Coordinates of N, CA, C and O in Angstrom, one line a residue:
M1 N 0.9 -1.2 0.0 CA 0.0 0.0 0.0 C 0.9 1.2 0.0 O 1.8 1.3 0.8
L2 N 0.6 2.2 -0.8 CA 1.4 3.4 -0.9 C 0.7 4.6 -0.3 O -0.4 4.9 -0.6
I3 N 1.3 5.2 0.7 CA 0.7 6.3 1.4 C 1.7 7.4 1.4 O 2.7 7.4 2.2
C4 N 1.5 8.4 0.6 CA 2.4 9.6 0.5 C 3.8 9.2 0.4 O 4.7 9.7 1.2
G5 N 4.2 8.4 -0.6 CA 5.5 8.1 -0.8 C 6.1 6.9 0.0 O 7.2 6.5 -0.3
K6 N 5.4 6.4 0.9 CA 5.9 5.3 1.7 C 5.1 4.0 1.4 O 3.9 4.0 1.2
T7 N 5.8 2.9 1.3 CA 5.1 1.6 1.0 C 4.9 1.0 2.4 O 5.8 0.9 3.2
W8 N 3.6 0.6 2.6 CA 3.2 0.0 3.9 C 2.8 -1.4 3.6 O 2.2 -1.7 2.6
K9 N 3.1 -2.2 4.6 CA 2.6 -3.6 4.5 C 1.1 -3.6 4.6 O 0.5 -2.6 5.1
K10 N 0.5 -4.5 4.0 CA -1.0 -4.6 3.8 C -1.6 -4.4 5.2 O -1.4 -5.2 6.1
S11 N -2.4 -3.4 5.3 CA -3.1 -3.1 6.6 C -4.6 -3.2 6.3 O -5.1 -3.0 5.2
V12 N -5.3 -3.7 7.3 CA -6.7 -3.9 7.2 C -7.4 -2.7 7.9 O -7.2 -2.6 9.1
F13 N -8.2 -1.9 7.2 CA -9.0 -0.9 7.8 C -10.4 -1.3 7.7 O -10.9 -1.7 6.7
I14 N -11.1 -1.3 8.8 CA -12.5 -1.5 8.8 C -13.2 -0.1 8.6 O -13.5 0.5 9.6
M15 N -13.4 0.3 7.4 CA -13.8 1.6 7.1 C -15.2 1.9 7.6 O -15.5 3.1 7.9
A16 N -16.0 0.9 7.7 CA -17.4 1.1 8.2 C -17.3 1.6 9.7 O -18.3 2.3 10.1
K17 N -16.3 1.3 10.4 CA -16.2 1.7 11.8 C -15.1 2.8 12.0 O -15.0 3.4 13.1
F18 N -14.4 3.2 11.0 CA -13.4 4.3 11.1 C -14.1 5.6 11.1 O -15.1 5.8 10.4
F19 N -13.6 6.5 11.8 CA -14.0 7.9 11.8 C -12.9 8.8 12.1 O -11.9 8.5 12.7
F20 N -13.0 10.0 11.5 CA -11.9 11.1 11.7 C -12.3 11.8 13.0 O -13.4 12.1 13.3
S21 N -11.2 12.1 13.8 CA -11.4 12.9 15.0 C -10.1 13.7 15.3 O -9.1 13.4 14.7
G22 N -10.1 14.5 16.2 CA -9.0 15.3 16.6 C -8.8 16.5 15.7 O -9.4 16.7 14.7
S23 N -7.9 17.4 16.2 CA -7.6 18.6 15.4 C -6.1 19.0 15.6 O -5.5 18.6 16.6
V24 N -5.6 19.7 14.6 CA -4.2 20.2 14.7 C -4.2 21.5 13.9 O -4.9 21.7 12.9
S25 N -3.3 22.4 14.4 CA -3.1 23.7 13.7 C -2.0 23.4 12.7 O -1.1 22.6 12.9
A26 N -2.1 24.2 11.6 CA -1.1 24.1 10.5 C -1.0 25.4 9.8 O -1.8 26.3 10.1
K27 N 0.0 25.5 9.0 CA 0.2 26.8 8.2 C 0.4 26.4 6.8 O 1.0 25.4 6.4
L28 N -0.2 27.2 5.9 CA 0.0 27.0 4.5 C 1.3 27.6 4.1 O 1.7 28.6 4.6
D29 N 2.1 26.9 3.2 CA 3.3 27.4 2.8 C 3.1 28.4 1.6 O 1.9 28.7 1.3
E30 N 4.1 28.9 1.0 CA 4.0 29.9 -0.1 C 3.3 29.3 -1.3 O 2.8 30.1 -2.2
K31 N 3.2 28.0 -1.4 CA 2.5 27.4 -2.5 C 1.1 26.9 -2.1 O 0.5 26.0 -2.8
N32 N 0.5 27.4 -1.0 CA -0.8 27.0 -0.5 C -0.9 25.6 -0.2 O -1.9 24.9 -0.4
R33 N 0.1 25.0 0.4 CA 0.1 23.6 0.8 C 0.2 23.5 2.3 O 0.8 24.3 3.0
F34 N -0.4 22.4 2.9 CA -0.2 22.1 4.3 C 0.0 20.6 4.4 O -0.4 19.8 3.5
V35 N 0.6 20.2 5.6 CA 0.8 18.8 5.8 C -0.4 18.2 6.5 O -0.8 18.6 7.6
L36 N -1.0 17.2 5.9 CA -2.2 16.5 6.4 C -1.6 15.5 7.4 O -0.7 14.7 7.1
P37 N -2.1 15.5 8.7 CA -1.6 14.5 9.6 C -1.6 13.1 9.1 O -2.6 12.7 8.5
Q38 N -0.6 12.3 9.5 CA -0.5 11.0 9.0 C -1.7 10.1 9.3 O -2.2 9.3 8.5
E39 N -2.2 10.2 10.6 CA -3.3 9.4 11.0 C -4.5 9.7 10.2 O -5.4 8.8 9.9
M40 N -4.7 10.9 9.7 CA -5.8 11.3 8.9 C -5.6 10.8 7.4 O -6.6 10.3 6.8
R41 N -4.4 10.8 7.0 CA -4.1 10.2 5.6 C -4.4 8.7 5.6 O -5.0 8.3 4.6
Y42 N -4.1 8.0 6.7 CA -4.5 6.6 6.7 C -6.0 6.4 6.5 O -6.4 5.4 5.8
G43 N -6.8 7.2 7.1 CA -8.2 7.1 7.0 C -8.8 7.4 5.6 O -9.9 7.1 5.3
L44 N -8.0 8.0 4.7 CA -8.4 8.4 3.4 C -8.0 7.3 2.4 O -8.5 7.4 1.2
V45 N -7.2 6.3 2.8 CA -6.7 5.3 1.8 C -7.9 4.3 1.6 O -8.5 3.8 2.5
E46 N -8.1 4.1 0.3 CA -9.2 3.2 -0.1 C -8.6 2.4 -1.3 O -8.0 3.0 -2.2
N47 N -8.8 1.1 -1.3 CA -8.3 0.2 -2.4 C -6.8 0.5 -2.6 O -6.3 0.5 -3.8
G48 N -6.0 0.7 -1.6 CA -4.6 0.9 -1.7 C -4.2 2.3 -2.2 O -3.0 2.5 -2.5
Q49 N -5.1 3.2 -2.5 CA -4.8 4.5 -3.1 C -5.2 5.6 -2.1 O -6.2 5.5 -1.4
L50 N -4.4 6.6 -2.1 CA -4.6 7.8 -1.3 C -5.1 8.9 -2.2 O -4.3 9.6 -2.8
E51 N -6.4 8.9 -2.5 CA -7.1 9.9 -3.3 C -8.3 10.3 -2.6 O -9.0 9.6 -2.0
F52 N -8.5 11.6 -2.7 CA -9.7 12.2 -2.0 C -10.1 13.5 -2.7 O -9.5 13.9 -3.7
T53 N -11.2 14.1 -2.2 CA -11.7 15.3 -2.8 C -11.8 16.4 -1.8 O -12.3 16.2 -0.7
L54 N -11.3 17.6 -2.2 CA -11.3 18.8 -1.4 C -12.5 19.6 -1.9 O -12.7 19.7 -3.2
A55 N -13.4 20.1 -1.0 CA -14.6 20.8 -1.4 C -14.9 21.9 -0.4 O -14.4 21.9 0.7
L56 N -15.9 22.7 -0.8 CA -16.5 23.6 0.2 C -17.2 22.8 1.3 O -17.9 21.9 0.9
G57 N -17.1 23.2 2.5 CA -17.8 22.5 3.6 C -18.9 23.4 4.1 O -19.2 24.5 3.5
L58 N -19.5 23.1 5.2 CA -20.5 23.8 5.8 C -20.0 24.8 6.8 O -19.0 24.6 7.5
G59 N -20.6 26.0 6.9 CA -20.3 27.0 7.9 C -19.0 27.7 7.7 O -18.5 28.4 8.6
G60 N -18.4 27.7 6.5 CA -17.2 28.5 6.3 C -15.9 27.8 6.3 O -14.9 28.4 6.6
C61 N -15.9 26.5 6.0 CA -14.7 25.7 6.0 C -14.6 25.0 4.7 O -15.5 25.0 3.9
L62 N -13.5 24.3 4.5 CA -13.3 23.3 3.4 C -13.5 21.9 4.0 O -13.4 21.8 5.2
A63 N -13.8 21.0 3.1 CA -13.9 19.6 3.6 C -13.2 18.6 2.7 O -13.1 18.9 1.5
I64 N -12.5 17.6 3.3 CA -11.9 16.6 2.5 C -12.8 15.3 2.7 O -13.1 14.9 3.8
Y65 N -13.2 14.8 1.6 CA -14.0 13.6 1.5 C -13.3 12.4 0.9 O -12.6 12.6 0.0
R66 N -13.5 11.2 1.4 CA -13.0 10.0 0.8 C -13.7 9.9 -0.6 O -14.8 10.3 -0.8
Q67 N -13.0 9.2 -1.5 CA -13.6 9.0 -2.8 C -14.9 8.2 -2.8 O -15.8 8.5 -3.5
S68 N -15.0 7.2 -1.9 CA -16.2 6.4 -1.8 C -17.4 7.3 -1.3 O -18.5 7.1 -1.7
D69 N -17.1 8.3 -0.5 CA -18.2 9.2 0.0 C -18.6 10.1 -1.1 O -19.8 10.3 -1.3
I70 N -17.7 10.6 -1.9 CA -18.1 11.4 -3.1 C -18.9 10.5 -4.1 O -19.9 11.0 -4.6
D71 N -18.5 9.3 -4.3 CA -19.3 8.4 -5.2 C -20.7 8.2 -4.7 O -21.7 8.3 -5.5
K72 N -20.9 8.1 -3.3 CA -22.3 8.0 -2.8 C -23.0 9.2 -3.0 O -24.2 9.2 -3.3
I73 N -22.4 10.4 -2.7 CA -23.1 11.7 -2.9 C -23.5 11.8 -4.3 O -24.7 12.2 -4.6
V74 N -22.6 11.6 -5.3 CA -23.0 11.7 -6.7 C -24.2 10.8 -7.0 O -25.1 11.2 -7.7
E75 N -24.1 9.5 -6.6 CA -25.2 8.6 -6.9 C -26.6 9.1 -6.4 O -27.6 9.1 -7.1
K76 N -26.6 9.6 -5.1 CA -27.8 10.1 -4.6 C -28.3 11.4 -5.3 O -29.5 11.6 -5.6
F77 N -27.4 12.3 -5.5 CA -27.7 13.6 -6.1 C -28.2 13.5 -7.6 O -29.0 14.3 -8.1
Q78 N -27.7 12.5 -8.3 CA -28.0 12.3 -9.7 C -29.5 12.1 -9.8 O -30.1 12.5 -10.8
T79 N -30.2 11.5 -8.9 CA -31.6 11.3 -8.9 C -32.4 12.6 -8.8 O -33.6 12.6 -9.2
K80 N -31.7 13.7 -8.4 CA -32.4 15.0 -8.2 C -31.8 16.1 -9.0 O -32.1 17.2 -8.8
Q81 N -31.0 15.7 -10.0 CA -30.2 16.7 -10.7 C -31.1 17.6 -11.5 O -30.7 18.7 -11.9
H82 N -32.3 17.3 -11.8 CA -33.2 18.2 -12.6 C -34.3 18.8 -11.7 O -35.3 19.3 -12.3
T83 N -34.1 18.8 -10.4 CA -35.0 19.4 -9.5 C -34.6 20.9 -9.3 O -33.5 21.1 -8.8
A84 N -35.4 21.8 -9.7 CA -35.1 23.2 -9.7 C -34.5 23.8 -8.4 O -33.6 24.5 -8.3
K85 N -35.1 23.3 -7.3 CA -34.7 23.9 -6.0 C -33.3 23.5 -5.6 O -32.7 24.1 -4.7
F86 N -32.7 22.5 -6.2 CA -31.3 22.1 -5.9 C -30.3 22.6 -6.9 O -29.1 22.4 -6.7
Q87 N -30.7 23.2 -8.0 CA -29.8 23.6 -9.0 C -28.6 24.5 -8.6 O -27.5 24.2 -8.9
K88 N -28.9 25.5 -7.8 CA -27.8 26.4 -7.4 C -26.8 25.7 -6.5 O -25.6 25.9 -6.6
F89 N -27.4 24.9 -5.6 CA -26.5 24.1 -4.7 C -25.6 23.2 -5.5 O -24.4 23.1 -5.3
F90 N -26.2 22.4 -6.4 CA -25.5 21.5 -7.2 C -24.4 22.2 -8.0 O -23.2 21.7 -8.1
T91 N -24.7 23.3 -8.6 CA -23.7 24.0 -9.4 C -22.5 24.4 -8.5 O -21.4 24.2 -8.8
L92 N -22.9 25.0 -7.3 CA -21.8 25.5 -6.4 C -21.0 24.3 -5.9 O -19.8 24.3 -5.9
F93 N -21.7 23.3 -5.4 CA -21.0 22.1 -4.8 C -20.1 21.4 -5.9 O -18.9 21.2 -5.6
F94 N -20.6 21.0 -7.0 CA -19.9 20.2 -7.9 C -18.8 21.1 -8.7 O -17.8 20.5 -9.0
S95 N -19.1 22.3 -8.9 CA -18.1 23.2 -9.6 C -16.9 23.5 -8.7 O -15.8 23.9 -9.2
T96 N -17.0 23.2 -7.4 CA -15.9 23.5 -6.5 C -15.2 22.2 -6.0 O -14.3 22.3 -5.1
L97 N -15.6 21.1 -6.4 CA -14.9 19.8 -6.0 C -13.5 19.8 -6.7 O -13.4 20.1 -7.8
H98 N -12.6 19.4 -5.9 CA -11.2 19.3 -6.4 C -10.6 18.0 -6.0 O -10.1 17.8 -4.9
P99 N -10.7 17.0 -6.9 CA -10.0 15.7 -6.7 C -8.5 15.8 -6.6 O -7.9 16.5 -7.4
T100 N -7.9 15.2 -5.5 CA -6.5 15.5 -5.3 C -5.9 14.3 -4.5 O -6.6 13.3 -4.2
S101 N -4.7 14.5 -4.1 CA -4.0 13.6 -3.2 C -2.9 14.4 -2.5 O -3.1 15.7 -2.4
C102 N -1.9 13.8 -1.9 CA -0.9 14.6 -1.3 C 0.5 14.1 -1.9 O 0.5 13.1 -2.5
D103 N 1.5 14.9 -1.6 CA 2.8 14.6 -2.2 C 3.5 13.6 -1.2 O 2.9 13.1 -0.3
K104 N 4.8 13.4 -1.5 CA 5.5 12.4 -0.8 C 5.6 12.6 0.7 O 5.8 11.7 1.5
I105 N 5.5 13.9 1.1 CA 5.7 14.2 2.6 C 4.3 14.5 3.2 O 4.3 15.0 4.3
G106 N 3.2 14.3 2.4 CA 1.9 14.5 3.0 C 1.3 15.8 2.8 O 0.3 16.2 3.5
R107 N 1.9 16.7 1.9 CA 1.3 18.0 1.7 C 0.1 17.9 0.8 O 0.1 17.2 -0.2
V108 N -0.9 18.8 1.1 CA -2.1 18.9 0.2 C -2.1 20.3 -0.3 O -1.9 21.3 0.5
S109 N -2.3 20.5 -1.6 CA -2.4 21.9 -2.1 C -3.9 22.3 -2.1 O -4.8 21.6 -2.4
V110 N -4.1 23.5 -1.6 CA -5.4 24.2 -1.6 C -5.5 25.1 -2.7 O -4.7 26.1 -2.8
P111 N -6.4 24.8 -3.7 CA -6.6 25.7 -4.8 C -6.9 27.1 -4.3 O -7.7 27.3 -3.4
Q112 N -6.4 28.1 -5.0 CA -6.6 29.5 -4.6 C -8.1 29.9 -4.5 O -8.5 30.6 -3.6
M113 N -8.9 29.4 -5.4 CA -10.3 29.7 -5.4 C -11.0 29.2 -4.1 O -11.8 29.9 -3.5
L114 N -10.6 28.0 -3.7 CA -11.2 27.5 -2.4 C -10.6 28.2 -1.2 O -11.3 28.5 -0.3
K115 N -9.3 28.6 -1.3 CA -8.7 29.4 -0.2 C -9.4 30.7 0.0 O -9.8 31.1 1.1
N116 N -9.7 31.3 -1.2 CA -10.4 32.6 -1.1 C -11.8 32.5 -0.7 O -12.3 33.4 0.1
A117 N -12.5 31.4 -1.1 CA -13.9 31.2 -0.8 C -14.2 31.2 0.7 O -15.2 31.7 1.2
V118 N -13.2 30.6 1.5 CA -13.4 30.5 3.0 C -12.5 31.5 3.7 O -12.4 31.4 5.0
N119 N -11.8 32.3 3.0 CA -11.0 33.4 3.6 C -9.8 32.8 4.4 O -9.6 33.3 5.5
I120 N -9.2 31.8 3.9 CA -8.0 31.3 4.6 C -6.8 32.2 4.2 O -6.6 32.6 3.1
K121 N -6.1 32.6 5.3 CA -4.9 33.5 5.1 C -3.7 32.5 5.1 O -3.3 32.0 4.0
T122 N -3.1 32.2 6.2 CA -2.0 31.3 6.3 C -2.3 30.2 7.3 O -2.0 29.0 7.1
E123 N -2.8 30.5 8.5 CA -3.0 29.5 9.6 C -4.4 28.9 9.4 O -5.4 29.5 9.2
I124 N -4.3 27.5 9.6 CA -5.6 26.7 9.5 C -5.7 25.8 10.7 O -4.7 25.5 11.4
V125 N -6.9 25.2 10.9 CA -7.1 24.1 11.8 C -7.6 23.0 11.0 O -8.6 23.2 10.2
V126 N -7.0 21.8 11.1 CA -7.4 20.6 10.4 C -8.1 19.8 11.4 O -7.5 19.4 12.4
A127 N -9.4 19.6 11.2 CA -10.3 18.9 12.2 C -10.9 17.7 11.7 O -11.6 17.7 10.6
G128 N -10.8 16.5 12.3 CA -11.5 15.3 11.9 C -12.9 15.3 12.4 O -13.1 15.6 13.6
V129 N -13.9 15.1 11.5 CA -15.3 15.2 11.9 C -16.0 14.0 11.3 O -16.5 14.1 10.1
L130 N -16.0 12.9 12.0 CA -16.7 11.7 11.5 C -16.2 11.2 10.2 O -15.1 10.6 10.1
N131 N -16.9 11.4 9.1 CA -16.5 10.8 7.8 C -15.8 11.8 6.9 O -15.6 11.6 5.7
K132 N -15.4 13.0 7.5 CA -14.7 14.0 6.7 C -13.7 14.7 7.5 O -13.7 14.6 8.7
I133 N -12.8 15.4 6.9 CA -11.9 16.3 7.5 C -12.2 17.7 7.1 O -12.4 18.0 6.0
E134 N -12.3 18.6 8.1 CA -12.6 20.0 7.9 C -11.3 20.8 8.0 O -10.5 20.5 8.8
I135 N -11.3 21.8 7.1 CA -10.1 22.8 7.1 C -10.7 24.1 7.4 O -11.4 24.7 6.5
W136 N -10.4 24.7 8.5 CA -10.9 26.0 8.9 C -9.8 27.1 8.9 O -8.7 26.8 9.4
P137 N -10.2 28.3 8.6 CA -9.2 29.4 8.9 C -9.1 29.4 10.4 O -10.1 29.4 11.1
K138 N -7.9 29.4 10.9 CA -7.6 29.3 12.4 C -8.4 30.4 13.2 O -9.0 30.1 14.2
D139 N -8.4 31.6 12.7 CA -9.1 32.7 13.4 C -10.5 32.4 13.6 O -11.1 32.6 14.6
R140 N -11.2 31.9 12.5 CA -12.6 31.6 12.6 C -12.9 30.4 13.5 O -13.8 30.4 14.3
Y141 N -12.1 29.4 13.4 CA -12.2 28.2 14.3 C -12.1 28.6 15.7 O -12.9 28.2 16.6
D142 N -11.1 29.3 16.0 CA -10.8 29.7 17.4 C -12.0 30.6 17.9 O -12.4 30.4 19.1
A143 N -12.4 31.5 17.1 CA -13.5 32.4 17.5 C -14.8 31.6 17.8 O -15.5 31.9 18.8
N144 N -15.1 30.7 16.9 CA -16.3 29.9 17.0 C -16.3 29.0 18.3 O -17.2 28.9 19.0
L145 N -15.1 28.4 18.5 CA -14.9 27.6 19.7 C -15.1 28.4 21.0 O -15.8 28.0 21.9
K146 N -14.5 29.6 21.0 CA -14.6 30.4 22.2 C -16.1 30.8 22.5 O -16.5 30.7 23.6
L147 N -16.8 31.2 21.4 CA -18.2 31.6 21.6 C -19.0 30.4 22.2 O -19.8 30.6 23.0
I148 N -18.8 29.3 21.6 CA -19.5 28.1 22.0 C -19.2 27.7 23.4 O -20.1 27.5 24.3
L149 N -17.9 27.7 23.8 CA -17.5 27.3 25.1 C -18.0 28.3 26.2 O -18.2 27.9 27.3
E150 N -18.1 29.5 25.8 CA -18.5 30.6 26.7 C -20.0 30.7 26.8 O -20.5 31.5 27.5
G151 N -20.7 30.0 25.9 CA -22.2 30.0 25.9 C -22.7 31.3 25.2 O -23.8 31.7 25.5
K152 N -21.9 31.9 24.4 CA -22.3 33.2 23.8 C -22.7 33.1 22.3 O -23.0 34.1 21.7
D153 N -22.7 31.9 21.8 CA -23.2 31.7 20.4 C -24.7 31.7 20.4 O -25.3 30.8 21.0
Q154 N -25.3 32.7 19.8 CA -26.8 32.9 19.8 C -27.5 31.7 19.1 O -28.6 31.5 19.4
E155 N -26.8 31.1 18.2 CA -27.5 30.1 17.4 C -27.1 28.7 17.9 O -27.7 27.7 17.3
F156 N -26.3 28.5 18.9 CA -25.9 27.2 19.3 C -25.8 27.1 20.8 O -25.1 27.8 21.5
D157 N -26.6 26.2 21.3 CA -26.6 25.9 22.8 C -26.0 24.6 22.9 O -26.5 23.5 22.6
M158 N -24.7 24.6 23.4 CA -23.9 23.3 23.5 C -24.6 22.3 24.3 O -24.7 21.1 23.9
A159 N -25.2 22.6 25.5 CA -25.8 21.6 26.3 C -27.0 21.0 25.6 O -27.2 19.8 25.6
K160 N -27.8 21.8 25.0 CA -29.0 21.3 24.3 C -28.6 20.5 23.1 O -29.2 19.4 22.9
M161 N -27.6 20.9 22.3 CA -27.2 20.1 21.2 C -26.6 18.8 21.6 O -26.8 17.8 21.0
A162 N -25.8 18.8 22.7 CA -25.2 17.6 23.2 C -26.3 16.6 23.6 O -26.2 15.4 23.3
E163 N -27.3 17.1 24.3 CA -28.4 16.3 24.7 C -29.1 15.6 23.5 O -29.4 14.4 23.5
Q164 N -29.3 16.4 22.5 CA -30.0 15.9 21.3 C -29.1 14.9 20.5 O -29.6 13.9 20.1
A165 N -27.8 15.2 20.4 CA -26.9 14.4 19.7 C -26.8 13.0 20.4 O -26.8 12.0 19.8
F166 N -26.6 13.1 21.7 CA -26.5 11.8 22.5 C -27.8 11.1 22.5 O -27.8 9.8 22.6
G167 N -28.9 11.8 22.3 CA -30.2 11.1 22.2 C -30.3 10.3 21.0 O -31.0 9.3 20.9
L168 N -29.5 10.6 19.9 CA -29.5 9.8 18.7 C -29.0 8.4 19.0 O -29.4 7.4 18.3
L169 N -28.2 8.2 20.1 CA -27.7 6.9 20.5 C -28.8 6.0 21.0 O -28.7 4.8 21.0
E170 N -29.9 6.6 21.4 CA -31.0 5.8 22.0 C -31.9 5.3 20.9 O -32.7 4.4 21.1
E171 N -31.9 5.9 19.7 CA -32.7 5.5 18.5 C -32.3 4.2 18.0 O -31.1 3.9 18.0
P172 N -33.2 3.4 17.6 CA -32.8 2.1 17.0 C -32.0 2.2 15.8 O -32.2 3.1 15.0
S173 N -30.9 1.4 15.7 CA -30.0 1.5 14.6 C -30.5 0.7 13.4 O -31.0 -0.4 13.7
H174 N -30.4 1.2 12.2 CA -30.8 0.4 11.0 C -29.6 -0.2 10.4 O -29.7 -0.9 9.4
R175 N -28.4 0.0 11.0 CA -27.2 -0.6 10.4 C -26.8 -1.8 11.3 O -26.8 -1.7 12.5
E176 N -26.5 -2.9 10.6 CA -26.1 -4.1 11.3 C -24.8 -4.0 11.9 O -24.5 -4.7 12.9
D177 N -23.9 -3.2 11.4 CA -22.5 -3.2 11.9 C -22.2 -2.2 13.0 O -21.1 -2.0 13.4
F178 N -23.2 -1.5 13.5 CA -23.0 -0.5 14.5 C -24.0 -0.8 15.6 O -25.2 -0.8 15.4
H179 N -23.5 -1.0 16.8 CA -24.4 -1.3 18.0 C -23.9 -0.4 19.1 O -22.8 -0.4 19.4
V180 N -24.9 0.2 19.8 CA -24.6 1.0 21.0 C -24.9 0.2 22.2 O -25.9 -0.4 22.3
L181 N -23.9 0.0 23.0 CA -24.1 -0.8 24.2 C -24.7 0.0 25.3 O -24.5 1.1 25.5

């Protein structure tokens, strides 16, 4: 298996149970590249290949998706491609997808258009969020985190959202490979 220039012995990843988590600060170099943490790169490997898609994310960030997730998105969206209410979203979403990989030392290039779209200067936060990796301008990430932790975000009540999110664990699962004890 080849991961950013290194050959690895065959590893078995159970992707149905894998999720991205954690965060790290990084800086873009003069060529708009940053080093993607190695443990996150591992989670992007599918069929022995490290290929993924960089896209606009929600709330002012960029998102890195596994190729299999992009394939699922395309399959689902194709059934609605001629629905008028989705046209602007589809145009924006698909026109900003950037299939890519990383170089031998794990650097990912951020296209200037995507960098400008979310107002990234130099410093970023790379955050693992379930099935995707988010890339935030560091100043926005830090400001959002501070507002939430201080309870000053008018649109987000951390206690209420945590209660609702953990409530999802009580709902019956329709997936056979995931069980909450």
